XYZ file of C-alpha atoms in Angstrom:
569
model
C -3.779 38.869 -33.957
C -5.959 36.066 -32.899
C -9.556 36.030 -34.161
C -12.203 37.942 -32.485
C -14.159 36.075 -29.721
C -17.346 36.290 -31.887
C -15.808 34.120 -34.610
C -13.159 32.175 -32.847
C -14.874 29.729 -30.414
C -12.703 26.685 -30.263
C -14.825 23.463 -29.538
C -14.036 19.799 -28.625
C -16.614 17.115 -28.258
C -17.244 16.203 -24.701
C -15.949 12.738 -25.219
C -12.502 14.373 -26.124
C -12.509 16.464 -22.801
C -13.437 13.421 -20.815
C -10.506 11.431 -22.362
C -8.116 14.337 -21.207
C -9.662 14.653 -17.846
C -9.168 10.905 -17.086
C -5.565 11.388 -17.006
C -5.567 14.119 -14.188
C -5.988 13.232 -10.480
C -8.831 14.074 -8.494
C -7.329 17.150 -7.038
C -6.705 18.762 -10.415
C -10.154 17.869 -11.443
C -11.501 20.194 -8.772
C -9.580 23.098 -10.481
C -10.864 22.127 -13.699
C -14.557 22.198 -12.406
C -14.092 25.864 -11.766
C -13.542 26.786 -15.433
C -17.099 26.500 -16.715
C -20.454 24.895 -16.166
C -19.682 22.326 -18.849
C -16.213 21.433 -17.362
C -17.997 21.095 -14.019
C -20.566 18.621 -15.314
C -17.934 16.500 -17.264
C -15.512 16.380 -14.217
C -18.324 15.224 -12.157
C -18.849 12.212 -14.285
C -15.042 11.346 -14.304
C -15.227 10.818 -10.459
C -15.587 7.058 -9.894
C -14.323 6.370 -6.280
C -15.394 8.093 -3.250
C -14.251 7.547 0.337
C -16.740 8.613 3.056
C -15.769 9.319 6.611
C -17.584 10.811 9.486
C -15.702 14.212 8.655
C -17.481 14.689 5.272
C -20.714 12.882 6.442
C -22.725 16.274 6.518
C -22.142 16.856 2.829
C -22.888 13.215 1.738
C -26.234 13.953 0.100
C -24.699 16.731 -1.938
C -21.779 14.386 -2.968
C -23.879 11.639 -4.060
C -26.118 13.914 -6.173
C -22.979 15.419 -7.733
C -20.961 12.349 -8.533
C -23.526 10.059 -10.341
C -20.853 7.848 -12.090
C -19.280 6.419 -8.878
C -18.368 2.758 -9.195
C -16.767 2.339 -5.798
C -17.537 3.470 -2.189
C -15.464 3.178 0.886
C -16.748 3.778 4.333
C -14.112 4.705 7.076
C -13.783 6.148 10.608
C -17.258 5.479 11.647
C -18.422 4.437 15.053
C -20.458 1.307 15.646
C -24.132 1.635 14.546
C -23.427 4.539 12.139
C -22.965 2.384 8.976
C -26.311 0.856 9.102
C -28.117 4.224 8.725
C -25.408 5.381 6.176
C -25.856 2.306 3.825
C -29.725 3.008 3.859
C -29.010 6.510 2.881
C -26.734 5.723 0.102
C -29.401 3.280 -1.203
C -31.856 6.248 -1.711
C -29.688 7.725 -4.282
C -29.408 6.872 -8.024
C -25.907 5.466 -8.671
C -26.373 3.255 -11.587
C -22.693 2.365 -12.188
C -21.890 1.423 -8.299
C -20.550 -2.097 -8.133
C -17.934 -2.066 -5.250
C -18.273 -1.488 -1.436
C -15.645 -1.521 1.207
C -16.681 -1.489 4.776
C -13.876 -3.279 6.337
C -12.487 -2.799 9.763
C -15.877 -1.823 11.279
C -15.951 -4.611 13.826
C -17.443 -5.624 16.108
C -20.676 -4.300 14.564
C -21.928 -5.605 11.315
C -24.474 -3.512 9.444
C -27.102 -6.240 8.579
C -29.935 -3.949 8.193
C -28.121 -1.382 6.045
C -26.835 -4.187 3.830
C -30.132 -5.428 3.271
C -31.377 -2.086 2.235
C -28.299 -1.505 0.225
C -28.851 -4.806 -1.682
C -32.292 -3.994 -2.647
C -30.888 -0.952 -4.610
C -27.727 -2.571 -5.845
C -28.340 -6.258 -6.147
C -25.704 -6.694 -8.897
C -22.860 -5.466 -6.552
C -19.574 -7.039 -7.843
C -16.995 -6.418 -5.023
C -17.447 -6.586 -1.266
C -14.784 -5.991 1.491
C -16.036 -6.532 4.939
C -15.280 -7.985 8.477
C -17.946 -10.480 9.515
C -19.044 -12.826 12.080
C -20.535 -16.363 11.214
C -24.157 -15.576 10.562
C -22.967 -12.635 8.268
C -21.601 -15.089 5.688
C -25.091 -16.164 4.999
C -26.291 -12.680 4.857
C -23.743 -11.715 2.208
C -24.919 -14.802 -0.015
C -28.537 -13.754 0.600
C -27.874 -10.088 -0.298
C -25.323 -10.201 -3.114
C -25.344 -13.425 -4.980
C -23.780 -11.799 -7.868
C -20.435 -11.024 -6.257
C -17.174 -11.395 -8.299
C -14.823 -10.411 -5.631
C -15.131 -11.013 -1.843
C -12.518 -9.916 0.934
C -13.466 -11.359 4.444
C -9.723 -11.346 5.625
C -8.939 -11.240 9.247
C -12.606 -11.704 10.187
C -13.988 -12.717 13.620
C -13.586 -16.402 14.425
C -16.148 -18.699 15.870
C -16.240 -22.574 16.231
C -18.375 -23.016 13.112
C -16.604 -20.430 10.875
C -15.332 -23.067 8.374
C -18.965 -24.334 7.960
C -20.060 -20.887 7.127
C -17.078 -20.029 4.786
C -17.962 -23.259 2.783
C -21.674 -21.748 2.535
C -20.111 -18.582 1.250
C -18.185 -20.440 -1.321
C -21.273 -22.537 -2.441
C -23.542 -19.488 -2.685
C -21.351 -17.284 -4.768
C -21.294 -18.806 -8.093
C -19.905 -15.859 -10.130
C -16.855 -15.329 -7.831
C -13.472 -14.383 -9.495
C -11.377 -13.352 -6.590
C -11.487 -14.388 -2.897
C -9.402 -13.166 0.129
C -9.936 -15.525 3.311
C -6.674 -14.624 4.887
C -5.925 -14.377 8.583
C -8.609 -16.543 9.986
C -6.919 -19.297 11.695
C -10.041 -21.646 12.161
C -10.589 -21.914 8.432
C -9.654 -25.465 7.286
C -8.442 -27.069 3.976
C -11.875 -27.849 3.142
C -12.779 -24.111 3.025
C -10.167 -23.473 0.333
C -11.219 -26.705 -1.467
C -14.782 -25.338 -1.504
C -14.025 -22.120 -3.070
C -11.917 -23.880 -5.892
C -14.483 -26.469 -6.396
C -17.802 -24.329 -6.348
C -16.615 -21.059 -7.924
C -16.050 -21.981 -11.605
C -15.078 -18.662 -12.592
C -12.285 -18.177 -9.810
C -9.147 -16.646 -10.988
C -7.469 -15.434 -7.766
C -7.481 -16.546 -4.297
C -5.478 -15.029 -1.186
C -4.664 -17.360 1.767
C -2.020 -15.924 4.055
C -1.588 -15.908 7.879
C -3.910 -19.014 8.083
C -2.013 -21.561 10.050
C -4.547 -24.182 9.679
C -4.217 -24.472 5.913
C -1.857 -27.201 4.809
C 0.296 -27.839 1.672
C -1.687 -30.817 0.773
C -5.039 -28.832 1.408
C -3.938 -26.108 -0.891
C -2.466 -28.334 -3.516
C -5.727 -30.396 -3.757
C -7.777 -27.154 -4.014
C -5.916 -25.591 -6.725
C -5.986 -28.663 -8.802
C -9.666 -28.108 -8.964
C -9.282 -24.844 -10.644
C -6.545 -24.982 -13.428
C -7.453 -21.491 -14.842
C -6.229 -19.771 -11.702
C -4.185 -16.532 -12.661
C -3.164 -15.262 -9.249
C -2.241 -17.281 -5.969
C -0.982 -15.829 -2.673
C -0.417 -18.209 0.083
C 1.788 -18.202 3.328
C 2.928 -21.009 5.678
C 6.136 -22.152 6.939
C 7.170 -24.746 4.600
C 6.596 -25.190 0.847
C 6.684 -28.824 -0.287
C 7.356 -30.449 -3.576
C 3.685 -31.758 -3.544
C 2.493 -28.247 -3.462
C 4.949 -27.025 -6.373
C 3.739 -30.055 -8.361
C -0.017 -28.767 -8.083
C 1.256 -25.266 -8.762
C 2.857 -25.976 -12.061
C -0.564 -27.450 -13.343
C -1.844 -23.802 -13.255
C -0.893 -23.029 -16.906
C -2.505 -19.592 -16.789
C -0.720 -18.465 -13.636
C 0.754 -14.978 -13.913
C 0.860 -13.644 -10.184
C 2.574 -15.856 -7.532
C 3.076 -14.607 -3.910
C 5.137 -16.907 -1.557
C 6.041 -14.158 0.795
C 7.230 -15.358 4.292
C 7.393 -18.992 3.090
C 10.243 -21.374 3.666
C 11.141 -22.874 0.092
C 14.177 -24.799 -1.120
C 16.296 -24.605 -4.246
C 14.793 -27.862 -5.400
C 11.151 -26.571 -5.059
C 12.150 -23.162 -7.193
C 13.915 -25.331 -9.767
C 10.949 -27.648 -10.039
C 8.666 -24.520 -10.264
C 10.948 -23.272 -12.961
C 10.477 -26.476 -15.139
C 6.750 -25.961 -15.005
C 7.169 -23.023 -17.599
C 4.618 -20.839 -15.955
C 3.858 -17.491 -17.624
C 4.511 -15.577 -14.417
C 4.588 -11.698 -14.625
C 4.720 -11.020 -10.798
C 6.775 -12.814 -8.275
C 6.956 -12.099 -4.514
C 9.351 -14.092 -2.369
C 9.854 -11.177 0.192
C 10.960 -12.410 3.642
C 11.048 -15.968 2.348
C 13.960 -18.310 3.432
C 15.493 -21.719 2.773
C 16.613 -21.041 -0.811
C 20.053 -19.665 -2.232
C 21.227 -18.211 -5.443
C 20.982 -21.375 -7.457
C 17.253 -21.719 -6.923
C 16.239 -18.141 -7.740
C 18.434 -17.793 -10.773
C 17.065 -21.139 -12.058
C 13.628 -19.850 -11.726
C 14.351 -16.415 -13.238
C 16.094 -17.772 -16.381
C 12.779 -19.533 -17.187
C 10.433 -16.649 -16.155
C 12.219 -14.155 -18.057
C 9.142 -12.053 -18.658
C 8.594 -10.808 -15.226
C 7.353 -7.338 -14.655
C 7.341 -7.343 -10.677
C 9.849 -8.929 -8.541
C 10.012 -8.775 -4.678
C 13.159 -10.247 -3.161
C 13.063 -8.293 0.268
C 15.043 -9.560 3.186
C 16.851 -12.298 1.137
C 19.746 -13.365 3.283
C 22.227 -14.469 0.602
C 21.619 -11.531 -1.755
C 24.877 -9.415 -2.511
C 25.971 -7.080 -5.388
C 27.376 -9.907 -7.595
C 23.999 -11.710 -7.199
C 21.843 -8.857 -8.322
C 24.231 -8.062 -11.141
C 23.798 -11.334 -12.640
C 19.994 -11.686 -11.950
C 19.418 -8.360 -13.540
C 20.671 -9.526 -16.790
C 17.627 -11.939 -16.777
C 15.177 -9.226 -16.213
C 14.860 -7.233 -19.249
C 11.012 -6.617 -18.926
C 11.096 -5.687 -15.330
C 8.964 -2.635 -14.218
C 9.137 -2.815 -10.317
C 11.796 -4.480 -8.096
C 11.796 -4.500 -4.111
C 15.295 -5.232 -2.690
C 14.654 -3.597 0.609
C 16.283 -5.067 3.895
C 19.204 -6.558 1.952
C 22.139 -4.923 3.879
C 24.871 -6.293 1.637
C 23.546 -4.517 -1.408
C 25.216 -1.262 -2.438
C 24.858 1.309 -5.270
C 26.397 -1.278 -7.530
C 23.015 -3.202 -7.344
C 21.139 -0.152 -7.954
C 23.061 0.808 -11.027
C 22.911 -2.800 -12.352
C 19.039 -2.518 -12.248
C 19.026 0.789 -13.879
C 21.435 -0.430 -16.612
C 20.104 -4.054 -17.405
C 16.361 -3.298 -16.865
C 15.550 -0.468 -19.187
C 11.880 -0.713 -18.556
C 12.068 -0.257 -14.756
C 9.870 2.470 -13.313
C 10.140 1.614 -9.492
C 13.040 0.495 -7.405
C 12.719 -0.062 -3.485
C 16.157 -0.327 -1.677
C 15.192 0.718 1.832
C 17.495 -0.409 4.658
C 20.430 -1.562 2.406
C 23.950 -0.635 1.888
C 23.494 2.023 -0.542
C 25.786 4.936 0.197
C 28.296 2.910 2.465
C 30.718 3.022 -0.432
C 31.649 6.047 -2.487
C 29.827 6.134 -5.918
C 32.176 5.870 -8.705
C 31.296 8.159 -11.768
C 32.418 5.281 -14.279
C 29.468 3.224 -12.905
C 26.753 5.833 -13.469
C 24.032 5.189 -16.033
C 21.258 7.306 -16.935
C 17.710 5.779 -16.845
C 14.876 7.918 -18.187
C 12.142 5.508 -17.312
C 12.593 5.486 -13.457
C 9.873 7.317 -11.643
C 9.982 6.064 -8.220
C 13.010 5.632 -5.978
C 12.782 4.520 -2.262
C 16.062 4.721 -0.357
C 14.724 5.269 3.042
C 16.789 4.433 6.065
C 20.114 4.207 4.149
C 22.329 5.922 6.891
C 25.269 5.885 4.562
C 23.850 8.120 1.976
C 25.428 11.703 1.800
C 24.702 14.776 -0.436
C 27.197 13.902 -2.876
C 25.478 10.320 -3.475
C 22.113 11.795 -3.822
C 23.228 14.532 -6.220
C 24.804 11.679 -8.440
C 21.389 9.961 -8.287
C 19.492 12.977 -9.309
C 21.726 13.524 -12.419
C 20.989 10.081 -13.677
C 17.310 9.768 -12.760
C 15.993 12.988 -14.808
C 12.395 11.843 -14.819
C 11.913 10.967 -11.057
C 8.262 11.646 -9.719
C 8.856 10.247 -6.288
C 11.947 10.085 -4.163
C 11.939 8.697 -0.577
C 14.997 9.685 1.659
C 13.516 9.615 5.054
C 15.874 8.639 7.830
C 18.837 9.602 5.806
C 20.531 11.663 8.502
C 23.471 12.857 6.473
C 21.522 14.237 3.457
C 20.319 17.997 3.103
C 21.608 19.658 0.193
C 21.395 16.594 -1.864
C 17.650 16.921 -1.671
C 17.777 20.200 -3.018
C 19.662 18.989 -5.932
C 16.833 16.424 -6.538
C 14.383 19.321 -6.725
C 16.865 21.197 -9.106
C 17.506 18.351 -11.537
C 14.398 16.186 -11.482
C 11.924 18.381 -13.281
C 8.997 16.070 -12.870
C 9.360 15.464 -9.080
C 5.999 15.341 -7.455
C 6.553 13.733 -4.040
C 9.454 13.810 -1.632
C 9.818 12.233 1.618
C 12.451 13.844 3.797
C 11.486 12.809 7.265
C 14.518 13.300 9.753
C 16.612 14.189 6.756
C 19.675 16.131 7.748
C 19.610 14.985 11.434
C 23.496 15.111 11.435
C 23.861 17.993 8.824
C 23.024 21.702 8.704
C 19.392 22.554 7.983
C 20.354 26.226 8.000
C 21.768 25.754 4.513
C 18.510 24.147 3.156
C 17.390 27.120 1.255
C 15.281 26.259 -1.645
C 15.651 29.120 -4.004
C 14.439 27.551 -7.312
C 10.902 27.161 -8.437
C 9.663 23.600 -8.165
C 5.884 23.857 -9.484
C 5.647 20.074 -9.887
C 6.071 19.162 -6.214
C 2.732 18.308 -4.616
C 3.614 16.219 -1.528
C 6.340 17.031 0.920
C 7.143 15.286 4.327
C 9.631 16.995 6.464
C 8.641 15.154 9.767
C 11.360 15.780 12.469
C 13.490 18.103 10.354
C 15.503 20.802 11.880
C 14.035 23.403 9.620
C 13.131 26.895 10.852
C 10.662 29.447 9.661
C 13.150 31.101 7.150
C 13.763 27.838 5.440
C 9.990 27.060 5.610
C 9.102 30.369 3.901
C 11.531 29.772 1.172
C 10.161 26.266 0.452
C 6.435 27.643 0.394
C 7.506 30.190 -2.149
C 9.361 27.870 -4.299
C 7.068 24.892 -4.067
C 3.780 26.907 -4.156
C 1.786 24.164 -5.666
C 2.115 21.950 -2.443
C -1.087 20.045 -1.718
C 0.124 18.004 1.247
C 2.712 19.017 3.713
C 3.889 17.340 6.869
C 5.618 19.542 9.523
C 5.224 16.978 12.599
C 7.888 17.468 15.248
C 9.606 20.438 13.413
C 10.193 22.134 16.747
C 11.719 25.219 15.301
C 8.703 26.258 13.338
C 6.380 28.864 14.847
C 2.997 30.093 13.892
C 4.587 32.565 11.536
C 5.962 29.971 9.638
C 2.847 28.197 9.309
C 1.209 31.373 8.054
C 3.582 31.770 5.418
C 2.857 28.282 4.175
C -0.896 28.721 4.241
C -0.308 32.327 2.449
C 1.865 31.045 -0.298
C 0.667 27.414 -1.016
C -2.717 28.181 -2.656
C -3.616 24.683 -3.494
C -2.760 23.210 -0.047
C -5.241 20.394 1.045
C -3.487 18.745 4.226
C -1.234 20.263 6.738
C -0.041 18.194 9.715
C 1.358 20.199 12.550
C 2.279 17.994 15.585
C 4.976 20.031 17.243
C 5.568 21.678 20.494
C 4.453 25.152 19.647
C 0.788 25.624 20.777
C -1.439 26.935 17.937
C -4.317 28.951 19.236
C -7.924 28.559 17.803
C -7.559 32.025 16.160
C -4.621 30.671 14.080
C -6.526 27.574 13.150
C -9.502 29.642 12.171
C -7.381 31.971 10.223
C -6.054 29.013 8.300
C -9.430 27.874 7.259
C -10.557 31.138 6.155
C -7.378 32.195 4.396
C -6.915 28.936 2.400
C -10.268 27.475 1.341
C -8.520 24.502 -0.456
C -7.568 22.958 2.843
C -9.349 19.675 3.606
C -7.577 18.440 6.640
C -5.305 20.160 9.480
C -3.820 17.832 12.046
C -3.140 19.457 15.425
C -2.602 17.460 18.591
C -4.979 18.219 21.375
C -6.863 21.090 19.683
C -10.283 21.844 21.231
C -11.000 25.147 19.682
C -13.764 25.734 17.034
C -12.902 26.507 13.447
C -15.659 28.040 11.116
C -16.406 24.521 10.002
C -17.358 23.543 13.528
C -16.202 19.888 12.688
C -13.093 19.458 14.641
C -12.393 16.292 16.182
C -9.477 16.336 18.677
C -6.454 15.773 16.525
C -8.378 16.210 13.308
C -10.104 19.192 12.118
C -11.994 18.889 8.763
C -11.778 21.830 6.631
C -14.493 22.414 3.978
C -13.634 24.325 0.747
C -15.722 26.936 -0.801
C -15.435 26.014 -4.485
C -18.801 26.598 -6.329
C -20.140 28.040 -2.951
C -21.760 24.407 -2.143
C -19.776 21.278 -1.747
C -16.446 19.873 -1.633
C -14.936 17.579 -4.216
C -14.016 14.914 -1.715
């Protein structure tokens, strides 16, 4: 018998509960907040990031009063002119921990007045992501001289942009990271100004900027030998640039995607002995196996490797390279059509710490998987195999048997798979997300009957599948904890199937319904009332009014009733 409630009152300090709650995602925290007033208060303090769109704008004051520990705010889906007033409104609230603001992709309007008001309340802002025009660079320096991170990538271009970028570099003395990508008029001197004036600079991103030269970037990075991360992109990497690169003895992250680089350059980079942990050569060309193997033998502590679309890669190359990557956590081998399941199993066998493998658009499935090649990897959590047209049910079943702790599997555009996906649900007891878009295009969906409980599955994409109301009903009963469900182009689904989903999935937050069946305003209103957890219903061409009265064409924003006041996000 348990002790009586009057004597048995388990108690943990708030600090312990906060430590536990930090390991939960925001959706779970909403449920936690319903337990008690104390849990509501604690969960409110855990929330540090908030995305504000015009859909949840009516609840902004309540949200800002509720989440007082916010460190980051992002504004999205606003019309020109709205952000000025919104920034002024945010500045009227007490958010002592706020240090990051993202107002990117709001061109052509720049909220000068709003930022001035915002800076008066938050003068110590550390991170800013925005799209600007020339005069706005000076305003940024004026308002936020203490910035440590700035992202003005793909900004508007005017003749004197380079001059204003130099002023930005001169005014932000505490800058640690800068992204000035995609602005073609920026010159070598702009990059040099950042590296020369920003004495704390540790990371710089300069891609899709044709006017930056090898010599220019080489001269710039020599000014800042403590750089830890460098992302550059141009057509040809020269030995002069490599010579400057190897002087960066603290460099741990290097991204040379889309570059042309020779074996000689890679071997020279290897001789520099840089302590690289992340290396990206995705869509790069000019080098062969000799160069990359030379580099990986020296950089044997890599945790992230991107070799997407590498023309010469085959199974033999990957098998040999995998022996050099004992500390690898994430690898991207997508768009290498000569790679088969042998490469996949080599990574799983020789890289015991691997957690994520991307092999989209490869040859996985073109050959029958041999059981003597199978290897169990309990660390692998994320497996992306999209657009592998040779994959079939037998292959996917084998993969499910050797990846018991998968949390995410992407099988979209794998037309011969159907029952294999059910085996993933059956065997991978930690599965949380599955992308099955256009799955089973050439196989029978009438056999896709999920008759096992899958309480861990939160996100499911069934776009373009041949699923009917019957199969959908079974899925909703078995995967009853779904939070996001995509049924776009599922033309066999009717309003009855949708009702079953809304009825059975009691935590559903997002439902996408782009298919031929016309859903009446009554059905949409019923969904809103029947499932308070819903945040978003996507329906094409809908013009009716739900109880929330905030529909916007293809998007209907749905407000929950938790605590009878305001939504979690």
